[in-house]
Amino acid sequence: MPNNPMDYYLIDEMFSADERAVRDTVRKFVDREVKPIIGEAWLKGEFPMPLIPKMAELGLFGSTLPEEYGGAGLSPIAYGLMMQELERGDSGLRSFASVQSSLSMFAIYKFGTEEQRRRWLPQMTAGKVIGCYGLTEPDAGSDPGAMITRARKTDKGWVLSGVKRWITNGTLAGVAVVWAKDEDGQIQGFLVEKGQPGFTTKDMKTKVSMRASITSELYLDGVEVPEASRLPGVKGLGSALSCLTEARYGIAWGVVGAAMDCLKEAIDYTATRTVFGQPLAAKQLTQERLTDMLARVVGGQLLAARLGQIKAAGKLTYAHVSLAKRENVRRSLEVARMDRELLGANGITTEYNAIRHMVNLETVDTYEGAYEVHSLIVGRDLTGQAAF
Amino acid sequence: MKVAVLVKHVPDTETRIQVKPGDKKINEEGVTYIISPFDEFAMEEALLLRERLGDVQITAVALGPQKATEALRTCLALGADDAILVSDPAFEGADAYVTAKALAAALKGGNYDLILAGKQAVDDDAAYVGTAVAEFLDLPVINLVTKLEVNKAAGTAVAARDLDGYSQVIEVKLPAVFTAQKGLNNPRLPALMGIMKAKKKEIRTLNAQALGLAPNELGAEGAKVEVKEMFVPSKARKNKVLTGAPAETAPELVKLLAEEAKVL
Ligand SMILES: Cc1cc2nc3c(=O)[nH]c(=O)nc-3n(C[C@H](O)[C@H](O)[C@H](O)COP(=O)(O)OP(=O)(O)OC[C@H]3O[C@@H](n4cnc5c(N)ncnc54)[C@H](O)[C@@H]3O)c2cc1C
């Protein structure tokens, strides 16, 4: 029997029964609920809202948190497999889950008070409140320490002023985790609620990538928040970056799902497409291309699986995550490009998945630390010299 | 109320079945297993009964090798309270008759108000076990159920069956056996929380001895029918079945007619 291209190296055997069960649930969910509608939603530039309660019902938000906050206490590998399957559907769907769980909920869980946790986390697990994570600004992306947004201390609490840009789910969010510099130049985290006076949001409408995901601007025009809205556990920029490590871990898995989808599509398509009297798959150049794709998929799967084991063992460093994010995104992007090529003209339509994954992955290559930024993080780890 | 759900763990319907020459069973190498889809309807109906009636204790029961615990784990993840695996090497070569006899022995004394099963298992398509279990337990059986309502106070159930060109509504006194037909419900997926909780739930294993079955009642010896030959037809027809709503399947069909059949 030929090997299964989706699990060529029997990596399944590295996972526990419940990890596989989590994967299977999300896989079926994506096949049934996402695949049939995602091309059209993407083209329209809409996030498919009806998926939110369905994802919540399956427990996809905050799934690694303890049960008392509505989580399922998922292992890192189970969480990774969930992200892989979501991104097999669309990077925008995985982004939604990343931002909700690994950025917003994780920040509240890790740096929030017990009161903040109890107030927000169960509602966010249930999908009733959406979160967003406001770090990037028009003039501060790769270098978030250069942020201009300010938090001024007053008798009653804090006043926030500034603009955040490129914020996933900004207009959908009931609660925004907003990062701002205080008067001592220290970075602080705040929970800003939808509708607070001075707080407005607007969607960015000209994206040609990640179209099935909402990306917004947040305007903070002297927004007054009480001290109770500050995340007291935050210790400077490092705290904001630690949330990114969580999300990047999920991305290292997620993009492999997009690559798997492209590989499957290319195998199926070339088997039935006839060129010069033969199936495209019977041509040497095609077979080399498919092998190139498979090699990247298997490499990504192995890297993600090992990353998961290291995380479960508590030995994970952010540089481990940087290398995996950098490699897996870029290799998956290459796989998507090859799929697009093999599909010819069909490859540029949303009837197929190739171009949608391909241009989505251009975003993934940039956000959560651009490719070059991860080179610099790993480079510093290798040489001891910061070259940012 | 107590409900037992019979589930069979069968090769994934997308598996390309292979049989080694001379063998009388399929080659299990590399095969992934699923719960037989009609059994999923049965399991879902048990969950819906619990949602409607409140306290309903659900026990999932499977006969098969150790690997069949995966099907039971899925039932536990979906919300079954406990599970029983009927398993013994002596079952090797068993037919549907032996299977039903063993399952009936496992169910006996369990005081189940309802026993739910799929109308048939999608691997051997015998369509035998649900009915035979009812016979061994001397219970009434309603097959091919597409709607089920239980009146707890009266101790009765009303089931609807969609037949060729007409429908039937049948009332039965509980306990009784029901086999599920497509259309009964829309099975849910196990939620992540359920999957994690299922790890702590118990799966009891019953072997032939625990069931009080003698060796000559088991396996090939106890079977009423014998498989003489098993093979994969050399030229399998290439059938493709599109499932889903017409709005989804119609464009897919057009695409297949154009690109695969090349008739458009
Ligand atoms: C669809 C989408 C969703 C997003 N969602 C969020 C969100 O939810 N929350 C949030 O806070 N942010 C979000 N972002 C922002 C994202 O994290 C930033 O875009 C990213 O950090 C890069 O910043 P930048 O775009 O300002 O690029 P820049 O920082 O200006 O970088 C431009 C280029 O310069 C390179 N570069 C940077 N520094 C160096 C250096 N030292 N040496 C050499 N090259 C360098 C980069 O790699 C890149 O190629 C999102 C972005 C997109 C596109």
Short mmCIF file of C-alpha atoms in Angstrom, two decimals, chain A residues 1 18 21-22 25 28-29 32 57-60 67 70-74 352, chain B residues 18 29-30 70 187 189-193 195-197 199 248 255 259-260 262:
data_model
loop_
_atom_site.label_atom_id
_atom_site.label_comp_id
_atom_site.label_asym_id
_atom_site.label_seq_id
_atom_site.Cartn_x
_atom_site.Cartn_y
_atom_site.Cartn_z
CA MET A 1 0.00 0.00 0.00
CA ASP A 18 -6.76 11.93 23.06
CA ALA A 21 -9.18 12.53 19.03
CA VAL A 22 -8.87 16.32 19.35
CA THR A 25 -12.85 16.50 15.92
CA LYS A 28 -14.23 16.89 10.76
CA PHE A 29 -15.42 20.31 11.84
CA ARG A 32 -18.01 19.93 7.27
CA GLU A 57 -19.32 24.58 21.41
CA LEU A 58 -16.46 22.29 20.47
CA GLY A 59 -14.28 24.02 23.06
CA LEU A 60 -11.76 25.49 20.62
CA GLU A 67 -11.25 23.61 33.54
CA GLY A 70 -13.75 26.91 30.87
CA GLY A 71 -10.71 25.30 29.25
CA ALA A 72 -10.08 21.61 28.63
CA GLY A 73 -6.49 21.51 29.89
CA LEU A 74 -5.26 20.44 26.45
CA TYR A 352 -9.39 25.74 -5.30
CA GLN B 18 -7.35 -5.03 0.68
CA GLU B 29 -2.59 -2.94 8.03
CA GLY B 30 -2.75 0.82 7.74
CA GLU B 70 -11.23 3.74 20.44
CA PRO B 187 -24.64 13.43 15.04
CA LEU B 189 -18.70 15.88 17.15
CA PRO B 190 -17.05 15.21 20.49
CA ALA B 191 -16.04 18.49 22.13
CA LEU B 192 -12.49 18.92 23.43
CA MET B 193 -13.67 19.04 27.03
CA ILE B 195 -12.40 14.14 25.02
CA MET B 196 -10.33 15.11 28.05
CA LYS B 197 -13.00 13.96 30.51
CA LYS B 199 -9.83 9.76 29.76
CA GLU B 248 -23.25 21.99 -2.37
CA LYS B 255 -17.28 19.99 -11.80
CA GLU B 259 -13.21 17.42 -15.28
CA GLU B 260 -13.35 13.71 -14.51
CA LYS B 262 -15.29 14.90 -19.34
#
